[in-house]
Amino acid sequence: MRYLLELSSRSWRVIFPGFALLLVLAVACGSAAPAAPQESQATDTSTAPQPPVAAQATAAPTPAAQPAPVSQEVAVHPGKAVIMVGGWGGRFTPQHATNCHNYDVNFHGFLIRSDQNRQLIPGIATDWKVSEDGRTWTVTLRDDVVFHDGQPVTAEDVEFTWLQSWGPGSVEVSTSSSAMNMGRNVEKVEQIAPNQVSVTTIDVDSGVPYFISDATGSCQGMVLPKHFWEGVDIFDADRSAAYDREPIGAGPLKLIEQVPEELMAFERFAEYYDEPRSLKISGVDLRKVPEEVTRAAALRAGDADIAPVSLDTRAQVESGGGRIVWGQEASYIRIQLLGNWLPEFPFSKKEVRQALQYAIDMKQFEGLFGEGVFVPKGWDFVTPSSIGYSPELDAYPFDPEKARELMAQAGYPNGEGFGKLIINTWVSRGVPFLPESAELAANFWRTELGIDAEVRVGDETALKQADNTDSLYGQMIWRDNEARVDGTSSLRSGYGTPDDPRRSHNNPEIFAMTEQAMAVIEPAEQEVALSTMYKRLRDEGHRFSIGYVNVPWGVSPRVMEWTPQPMAFYPSALHTIRLK
């Protein structure tokens, strides 16, 4: 099919609660419509989050709902909100480095944004379109956006940002796997008009609109100020370090103070172009507090307004007059078997990869995380609200006898000859009990399969950097990851890039299938193509997931309203905060 597809607020979207999803072909082929998370209500203080409700199919695209107009006269509360998070992440480094949603999503301006239901809506880009051959995406920019230093956001800034992220030389300096894989696939970036910039890819990539939005697991859609790098190389390390100290963004929050490893103080950016999504409070103090008990105590004492907690500290939060607000489908637990195509490693055998999954009892994880927090649905980066999800992708059933049979078939009866299985993990900023969940899985593998499994808790940044090399081949990473509507960026990095050290296989057939699935752009056809692809990959077991996590946010009584977006483990939709 050859066509010109215009993609903006008028089309190209995945519909969440209250709307319908384009799934005519998917329904005809028997695949289920993706389920959508129920939006959290700020007044809900007792009930666990409800499971996603399946969307209904529709025969034709429905225009995306436009945001309700907000009066320019809405009063701005003079107070600040104090938000505590477990960690910073990659700081304000440019896109080719690691970024952190805890602040980047609210500090930067994004080309494409997403509304409360994760539908794509215009941001700095008024619209986006794809060429007939599906390889060139063009964004058209609005003309009233300014950076925090008052300079206008221009097409030159977008071109600079994309070149720094994915242009020549970017792969060699990048520490972001998302930027690396996009960089490998980019043929050229160019400004084609005073208000238009295009990116041409080598292979067709249907996921570009979500990739450059604020709705995905990367920050590739943010725009950097070209003038900050004026006169130096685009990858100049000293200038990038200077940017980290005094960053300039174009989002609703402007940084006014940093205390290393302690505080980022933001004020409301009065010139933010999107009034409906501008802050209705004077600012935000973002504090790094790794210990959950300290965050819960701060909420109870009135020293914090919003913070991620677990159900273990729920009573403490509520005893101070606070409540729990659920962040639906915020993150998922990904299990990566590194270098699993190499024959010297036991999990190069499909029987072993499947046995590891049959040997896990998901009910035990529900008990670990607490009612409503852990949900054993989805596969790898595909959760119920993702394009291509169906219940057939959910975790393997607990069947230890079958698991042992598969291990024997692979030549490892009772774990004999398997060797040590090292499971690397970290203390997560978005998922409570991540190391404990890894230890729970390790215990199943010891007990049911006789495997000598060892959990090692390390530094998140260091482990992610090691994951970009072959240094952990033969080991496992048990990690959290961002939930996403469109998983094609993860599909490319894990299954579609033969020279990526993070790839999950070495099968030419799967490389070809991945390329074909990512080339399908029409939404209903894409749903079917991705669903078919994901089912094949689930069976192969190169990567898998035990399910997704709904994040319980502790909220102080000072916060009258706050409705976080679904599929966000980080503080989101700050424009919905209303303070007493």
XYZ file of C-alpha atoms in Angstrom:
580
model
C 0.000 0.000 0.000
C 1.330 3.419 -0.963
C -0.211 6.475 0.626
C 0.427 9.771 2.338
C -0.701 9.552 5.912
C -1.216 12.749 7.886
C -0.716 12.208 11.601
C -1.723 14.801 14.135
C -4.513 15.371 16.609
C -6.861 14.224 13.850
C -5.576 10.656 13.512
C -2.877 8.099 14.378
C -3.781 7.296 17.906
C -4.535 4.527 20.338
C -7.786 5.071 22.164
C -8.093 4.533 25.903
C -11.155 4.605 28.212
C -14.282 6.175 26.739
C -13.129 5.819 23.156
C -12.607 3.037 20.640
C -9.507 1.492 19.144
C -9.040 0.697 15.477
C -9.075 -3.078 15.607
C -11.341 -4.267 12.822
C -8.657 -6.438 11.315
C -7.466 -7.577 14.709
C -10.947 -8.685 15.708
C -11.439 -10.409 12.375
C -8.203 -12.335 12.945
C -9.176 -13.238 16.486
C -6.754 -11.054 18.403
C -8.073 -9.150 21.369
C -8.379 -5.389 21.541
C -5.864 -3.819 23.896
C -7.144 -3.101 27.345
C -6.897 0.348 28.842
C -6.041 1.423 32.374
C -8.698 3.044 34.474
C -7.718 6.589 35.335
C -6.997 7.163 39.008
C -9.331 9.387 40.959
C -7.778 11.689 43.501
C -10.572 10.955 45.973
C -10.015 7.177 45.951
C -8.440 6.310 49.300
C -9.229 2.649 49.808
C -9.813 0.536 46.727
C -7.140 -1.136 44.654
C -6.935 -0.178 40.983
C -9.377 -1.917 38.726
C -8.101 -4.086 35.863
C -7.982 -2.507 32.399
C -11.208 -2.579 30.398
C -11.005 -3.718 26.776
C -11.656 -1.065 24.170
C -14.262 -1.616 21.489
C -13.455 -1.900 17.803
C -14.516 0.754 15.339
C -14.554 0.783 11.559
C -12.784 4.073 10.918
C -10.431 6.500 12.616
C -12.071 8.818 15.095
C -10.579 12.290 15.557
C -8.638 12.558 18.793
C -10.447 14.468 21.483
C -9.182 18.027 21.734
C -8.327 19.261 25.230
C -11.095 21.229 26.850
C -10.296 24.929 26.786
C -9.042 26.280 30.056
C -9.702 29.877 30.910
C -6.704 32.173 30.818
C -8.039 33.522 34.103
C -7.503 30.291 36.089
C -5.860 31.350 39.327
C -2.344 30.136 40.032
C -1.947 28.907 43.598
C 0.950 30.761 45.294
C 2.258 27.600 46.926
C 4.693 24.951 45.708
C 4.224 21.190 45.654
C 6.967 19.106 47.252
C 7.462 15.869 45.323
C 9.854 13.190 46.546
C 11.323 10.562 44.223
C 13.706 7.676 44.739
C 16.435 8.881 42.377
C 17.499 11.259 39.628
C 18.631 9.041 36.767
C 20.771 10.661 34.063
C 20.327 14.324 35.018
C 19.893 16.990 32.308
C 22.338 15.448 29.865
C 21.459 15.613 26.149
C 19.368 13.045 24.357
C 22.201 10.764 23.331
C 22.787 10.144 27.041
C 20.503 8.637 29.643
C 17.579 10.831 30.718
C 15.208 10.718 33.634
C 11.456 11.142 33.409
C 11.266 12.322 37.007
C 12.127 15.803 35.749
C 12.724 15.745 31.970
C 9.070 15.218 31.045
C 8.072 18.376 32.896
C 11.193 20.447 32.255
C 11.436 19.977 28.478
C 9.079 20.888 25.673
C 8.123 17.892 23.516
C 7.344 17.806 19.823
C 4.333 15.566 20.422
C 2.442 15.279 23.669
C -0.085 12.859 25.088
C -3.292 13.594 26.922
C -4.674 12.033 30.105
C -5.498 8.841 28.185
C -2.155 8.688 26.331
C -3.606 9.735 22.986
C -1.090 11.669 20.911
C -1.814 15.378 20.639
C 0.162 18.300 19.180
C 2.992 19.718 21.218
C 5.675 21.945 19.742
C 4.763 20.173 16.501
C 1.336 21.105 15.192
C 1.245 17.988 13.008
C 3.402 15.164 11.688
C 3.237 13.185 8.481
C 4.952 10.301 6.753
C 6.023 10.026 3.117
C 4.555 7.540 0.659
C 7.406 5.103 1.138
C 7.079 5.303 4.934
C 10.694 6.345 5.455
C 10.527 10.125 5.947
C 8.683 11.726 8.846
C 8.142 15.492 8.804
C 7.071 17.665 11.734
C 5.611 21.164 11.368
C 6.315 23.514 14.267
C 4.207 26.148 15.921
C 5.739 29.633 16.105
C 4.929 30.721 19.663
C 7.178 28.452 21.747
C 10.107 29.869 23.715
C 12.866 28.368 25.819
C 13.228 29.240 29.479
C 15.815 31.897 28.567
C 13.327 33.649 26.276
C 14.837 32.481 22.979
C 12.323 31.135 20.421
C 12.180 27.416 19.671
C 12.905 27.041 15.966
C 13.309 24.405 13.298
C 17.067 24.902 13.668
C 16.784 23.755 17.282
C 14.867 20.637 16.285
C 17.368 19.799 13.541
C 20.255 20.307 15.998
C 18.574 18.108 18.607
C 17.923 15.281 16.155
C 21.457 15.447 14.809
C 22.868 15.322 18.311
C 20.593 12.397 19.139
C 20.730 10.310 15.962
C 23.072 11.997 13.480
C 26.562 10.961 12.329
C 28.740 10.106 15.321
C 25.828 9.858 17.770
C 25.911 6.081 18.158
C 29.570 6.150 19.199
C 28.985 8.642 22.061
C 25.504 7.563 23.121
C 24.700 5.894 26.414
C 20.995 5.678 25.603
C 19.945 2.437 23.913
C 16.913 4.183 22.398
C 19.103 6.863 20.801
C 21.637 4.258 19.650
C 19.094 2.190 17.793
C 17.400 5.173 16.231
C 20.821 6.475 15.213
C 21.657 3.209 13.485
C 18.470 3.502 11.452
C 18.632 7.225 10.534
C 19.755 8.069 7.017
C 19.467 11.848 7.268
C 18.034 14.735 9.273
C 17.289 18.050 7.582
C 15.368 21.279 7.929
C 13.191 21.431 4.821
C 11.279 24.664 5.506
C 11.402 27.543 8.011
C 9.026 25.597 10.265
C 9.579 21.981 9.182
C 12.161 19.321 9.952
C 12.290 15.785 8.600
C 14.049 12.568 9.522
C 14.560 9.809 6.969
C 15.136 6.274 8.180
C 16.863 3.397 6.427
C 14.110 0.965 7.339
C 10.461 1.981 7.756
C 9.671 2.698 11.408
C 5.994 3.020 12.271
C 6.799 3.995 15.845
C 8.368 7.395 15.173
C 5.350 9.493 16.344
C 5.263 7.794 19.746
C 9.060 7.773 19.913
C 9.196 11.579 19.681
C 6.315 12.076 22.102
C 6.208 12.289 25.893
C 4.215 9.037 25.983
C 7.014 6.557 25.494
C 9.943 5.146 27.392
C 12.448 7.707 26.126
C 12.874 11.468 25.996
C 13.647 11.612 22.293
C 10.926 14.159 21.574
C 12.364 16.952 23.686
C 13.975 19.964 21.976
C 17.376 21.336 22.987
C 18.528 24.962 22.532
C 21.058 25.030 19.694
C 22.428 28.361 20.867
C 23.736 26.755 24.064
C 26.205 24.737 21.942
C 27.092 27.634 19.649
C 30.727 27.537 18.573
C 31.561 24.060 19.854
C 31.251 20.523 18.534
C 27.759 19.090 18.685
C 28.990 16.358 21.057
C 31.291 18.568 23.146
C 31.540 16.899 26.568
C 32.390 20.085 28.463
C 29.416 21.953 27.006
C 27.119 19.023 27.809
C 28.382 19.071 31.399
C 27.729 22.809 31.531
C 24.207 22.179 30.250
C 23.651 19.746 33.104
C 24.560 22.516 35.562
C 22.437 25.220 33.920
C 19.901 23.504 31.667
C 17.497 25.332 29.385
C 14.242 23.680 28.426
C 10.896 24.689 26.974
C 8.507 22.827 29.267
C 6.099 23.926 31.993
C 8.788 23.857 34.723
C 11.853 26.133 34.815
C 14.817 25.126 36.988
C 15.857 27.781 39.498
C 18.088 25.828 41.905
C 20.000 22.558 42.146
C 21.512 20.977 45.241
C 23.438 17.901 44.060
C 21.841 14.610 45.104
C 19.221 16.464 47.125
C 17.001 19.060 45.423
C 15.818 20.399 42.096
C 13.686 23.479 42.604
C 11.417 24.524 39.722
C 9.121 27.456 39.197
C 6.111 27.673 36.915
C 7.187 28.848 33.461
C 4.706 31.623 32.765
C 5.515 31.711 29.028
C 4.762 28.028 28.474
C 2.836 27.867 25.210
C 0.207 25.273 26.234
C -2.014 27.077 28.730
C -4.339 24.115 29.426
C -1.296 22.107 30.545
C 0.564 24.844 32.367
C 0.971 24.545 36.126
C -1.742 25.928 38.377
C 0.725 26.186 41.260
C 3.797 28.398 41.615
C 6.325 25.603 41.286
C 7.662 22.224 42.370
C 10.447 21.192 44.711
C 11.672 17.798 43.557
C 13.610 16.047 46.310
C 15.685 12.885 46.043
C 14.776 10.569 48.918
C 15.743 6.938 48.232
C 14.222 5.483 51.406
C 10.501 4.774 51.221
C 10.025 4.994 54.988
C 11.443 8.511 54.928
C 9.118 9.525 52.095
C 6.109 8.098 53.941
C 7.098 9.892 57.153
C 7.449 13.154 55.232
C 3.965 12.745 53.765
C 2.531 12.096 57.193
C 4.313 15.113 58.705
C 3.264 17.425 55.873
C 6.829 17.853 54.597
C 5.994 16.258 51.247
C 2.931 16.363 49.022
C 3.463 13.518 46.531
C 5.789 10.498 46.702
C 5.867 6.884 45.502
C 5.262 4.436 48.340
C 4.203 0.812 48.741
C 1.261 -0.741 50.516
C 3.558 -1.415 53.485
C 3.557 2.298 54.313
C -0.002 3.038 53.208
C -1.329 3.090 56.777
C 1.360 5.579 57.767
C 0.387 7.900 54.913
C -3.317 7.661 55.718
C -2.753 8.185 59.439
C -1.552 11.680 58.576
C -4.701 12.424 56.596
C -3.195 11.469 53.243
C -4.370 8.963 50.666
C -3.206 6.692 47.875
C -3.553 7.666 44.215
C -2.861 4.879 41.754
C -0.564 5.276 38.778
C -2.079 2.721 36.441
C 0.092 0.318 34.462
C 3.109 2.441 35.280
C 5.961 0.013 34.747
C 6.694 -3.619 34.030
C 9.321 -6.147 35.075
C 11.529 -7.259 32.201
C 13.747 -10.353 32.336
C 16.629 -10.294 29.849
C 18.792 -13.336 29.087
C 21.956 -11.688 27.811
C 23.780 -13.232 24.875
C 21.287 -16.062 24.847
C 22.012 -16.992 21.225
C 25.554 -18.099 22.085
C 25.719 -21.922 22.332
C 27.982 -21.941 25.409
C 25.130 -20.601 27.553
C 22.323 -22.940 28.731
C 19.538 -20.497 27.865
C 20.582 -20.596 24.214
C 18.170 -23.539 24.213
C 14.501 -22.709 23.820
C 13.512 -25.449 26.277
C 15.505 -23.727 29.047
C 14.019 -20.313 28.291
C 10.524 -21.758 28.498
C 11.304 -23.813 31.614
C 12.392 -20.686 33.488
C 8.926 -19.239 32.901
C 6.891 -22.355 33.728
C 8.757 -22.641 37.043
C 7.470 -19.290 38.415
C 4.237 -19.012 40.411
C 2.801 -15.564 39.702
C 0.527 -15.681 42.748
C 3.591 -15.383 44.958
C 4.507 -12.106 43.272
C 1.028 -10.745 43.855
C 1.544 -11.524 47.528
C 4.939 -9.802 47.566
C 3.800 -6.527 45.997
C 0.358 -6.338 47.578
C -3.188 -6.409 46.229
C -3.624 -4.325 43.092
C 0.057 -3.423 42.680
C 1.350 -6.366 40.632
C -0.708 -7.693 37.698
C 0.573 -10.833 35.862
C -0.385 -9.696 32.385
C 1.561 -8.879 29.252
C 4.844 -9.981 27.710
C 8.172 -8.115 27.791
C 7.373 -4.479 26.856
C 3.763 -5.257 25.853
C 1.200 -4.542 28.570
C -2.605 -4.539 28.202
C -2.704 -0.946 26.912
C -0.006 -1.519 24.287
C -0.660 -1.776 20.574
C -0.644 -5.494 19.744
C -1.568 -6.835 23.184
C -3.781 -9.901 23.561
C -4.378 -12.205 26.580
C -2.394 -14.893 24.771
C 0.715 -12.864 25.597
C 0.260 -13.127 29.354
C 2.793 -14.921 31.532
C 3.228 -18.682 31.348
C 1.119 -20.691 33.829
C 2.861 -22.226 36.826
C 3.705 -25.772 35.742
C 6.841 -27.016 37.539
C 6.489 -30.544 36.188
C 6.549 -29.291 32.611
C 9.444 -27.005 33.489
C 11.467 -29.970 34.760
C 10.635 -31.983 31.640
C 11.893 -29.167 29.427
C 15.109 -28.874 31.446
C 15.700 -32.597 31.062
C 15.089 -32.354 27.320
C 17.677 -29.569 27.150
C 20.219 -31.771 28.937
C 20.044 -30.194 32.413
C 18.016 -32.607 34.608
C 17.724 -31.193 38.129
C 20.018 -28.367 37.035
C 22.989 -30.674 36.446
C 25.592 -29.007 34.248
C 23.734 -25.697 34.150
C 26.286 -23.738 36.161
C 25.606 -20.580 38.153
C 22.842 -18.261 36.991
C 23.694 -14.681 37.965
C 20.674 -12.373 38.177
C 21.552 -8.662 38.130
C 19.052 -6.156 39.454
C 18.863 -2.800 41.256
C 16.766 -0.847 43.716
C 14.151 0.672 41.440
C 12.920 4.262 41.404
C 9.563 3.132 39.990
C 8.913 -0.447 41.117
C 8.861 -1.373 44.804
C 10.520 -4.644 45.841
C 12.401 -5.164 42.578
C 15.378 -6.979 44.209
C 12.988 -8.984 46.384
C 11.029 -10.084 43.313
C 14.274 -11.221 41.662
C 15.128 -13.237 44.765
C 11.661 -14.794 44.728
C 12.168 -15.946 41.135
C 15.653 -17.231 41.985
C 14.185 -19.313 44.763
C 11.684 -20.906 42.367
C 14.510 -21.793 39.985
C 16.557 -23.283 42.817
C 13.654 -25.245 44.226
C 11.891 -26.407 41.074
C 14.793 -26.716 38.612
C 17.877 -27.244 40.763
C 19.616 -24.168 39.316
C 22.321 -22.429 41.351
C 20.832 -18.919 41.100
C 22.451 -15.852 42.677
C 20.893 -12.360 42.838
C 23.292 -9.424 42.687
C 21.977 -5.935 43.493
C 24.027 -3.296 41.680
C 23.952 0.279 40.447
C 21.226 0.943 37.881
C 23.278 3.239 35.653
C 26.315 0.947 35.668
C 24.225 -2.116 34.844
C 22.465 -0.328 31.987
C 25.809 0.740 30.575
C 27.121 -2.827 30.881
C 23.975 -4.019 29.107
C 25.126 -2.029 26.058
C 28.212 -4.269 25.824
C 28.897 -8.002 25.934
C 30.309 -7.908 29.483
C 27.239 -9.543 31.049
C 26.682 -12.235 28.430
C 25.543 -15.465 30.033
C 23.862 -13.578 32.873
C 20.391 -12.186 33.447
C 19.105 -8.678 34.108
C 15.941 -8.442 36.194
C 14.837 -4.865 35.695
C 12.036 -2.375 35.674
C 11.136 -0.583 32.477
C 8.707 2.074 31.303
C 5.311 0.918 30.062
C 4.493 2.203 26.608
C 1.628 2.316 24.142
C 3.872 1.736 21.143
C 6.703 -0.726 21.735
C 8.380 -0.578 18.352
C 11.525 1.147 19.677
C 12.056 -1.774 22.071
C 11.145 -4.210 19.310
C 13.882 -2.745 17.117
C 16.573 -2.796 19.817
C 15.738 -6.246 21.133
C 14.810 -8.118 17.993
C 15.491 -6.087 14.858
C 19.109 -4.925 14.990
C 21.652 -7.660 14.180
C 24.695 -5.665 15.347
C 23.185 -4.446 18.640
C 24.973 -6.074 21.617
C 21.662 -5.865 23.507
C 19.799 -7.918 20.916
C 17.937 -10.951 22.174
C 18.647 -13.453 19.400
C 20.604 -14.205 16.261
C 17.785 -15.644 14.142
C 17.631 -14.204 10.570
C 13.946 -15.107 10.330
C 13.081 -13.042 13.408
C 15.164 -10.096 12.169
C 13.164 -10.172 8.930
C 9.826 -10.530 10.737
C 10.670 -7.558 12.956
C 11.512 -5.365 9.976
C 8.245 -6.319 8.289
C 6.148 -5.688 11.423
C 7.696 -2.259 11.978
C 6.983 -1.286 8.373
C 3.201 -1.492 8.885
C 1.931 2.039 9.486
C -1.859 1.931 9.040
C -3.161 1.548 12.624
C -5.540 -1.427 12.272
C -3.028 -3.358 10.193
C -0.260 -2.468 12.604
C -2.291 -3.909 15.477
C -2.457 -7.288 13.750
C 1.167 -7.264 12.589
C 2.555 -6.478 16.027
C 0.252 -8.924 17.808
C 1.373 -11.718 15.494
C 5.013 -10.794 16.012
C 4.700 -10.649 19.784
C 3.096 -14.091 19.990
C 6.018 -15.596 18.110
C 8.514 -13.869 20.388
C 6.666 -14.979 23.520
C 6.982 -18.570 22.365
C 10.718 -18.133 21.712
C 11.256 -16.741 25.216
C 14.379 -14.673 24.494
C 12.980 -12.064 26.868
C 9.943 -12.244 29.056
C 8.047 -10.448 31.785
C 6.206 -11.533 34.873
C 3.721 -8.662 34.627
C 3.206 -4.964 35.188
C 2.993 -2.743 38.241
C 0.474 -0.109 39.277
C 2.344 2.478 41.336
C 0.766 3.599 44.621
C 1.488 7.296 45.073
C 1.187 8.724 48.540
C -0.569 12.100 48.469
C -0.772 14.546 51.382
C -4.057 16.126 52.523
C -2.780 19.445 51.138
C -3.324 18.097 47.594
C -6.999 18.443 46.723
C -6.645 16.987 43.217
C -4.076 15.156 41.145
C -4.688 12.719 38.292
C -1.454 11.108 37.093
C -1.335 9.755 33.571
C -1.467 6.004 33.029
C 1.737 4.283 31.919
C 3.921 6.672 33.935
C 6.117 5.593 36.850
C 7.250 9.211 37.261
C 5.383 12.350 38.411
C 3.125 13.182 35.473
C 0.267 15.530 34.592
C 1.456 18.103 37.112
C -0.987 20.578 35.583
C -3.789 18.623 37.300
C -2.414 19.349 40.792
C -4.681 21.558 42.899
C -3.506 22.600 46.362
C -5.527 23.739 49.337
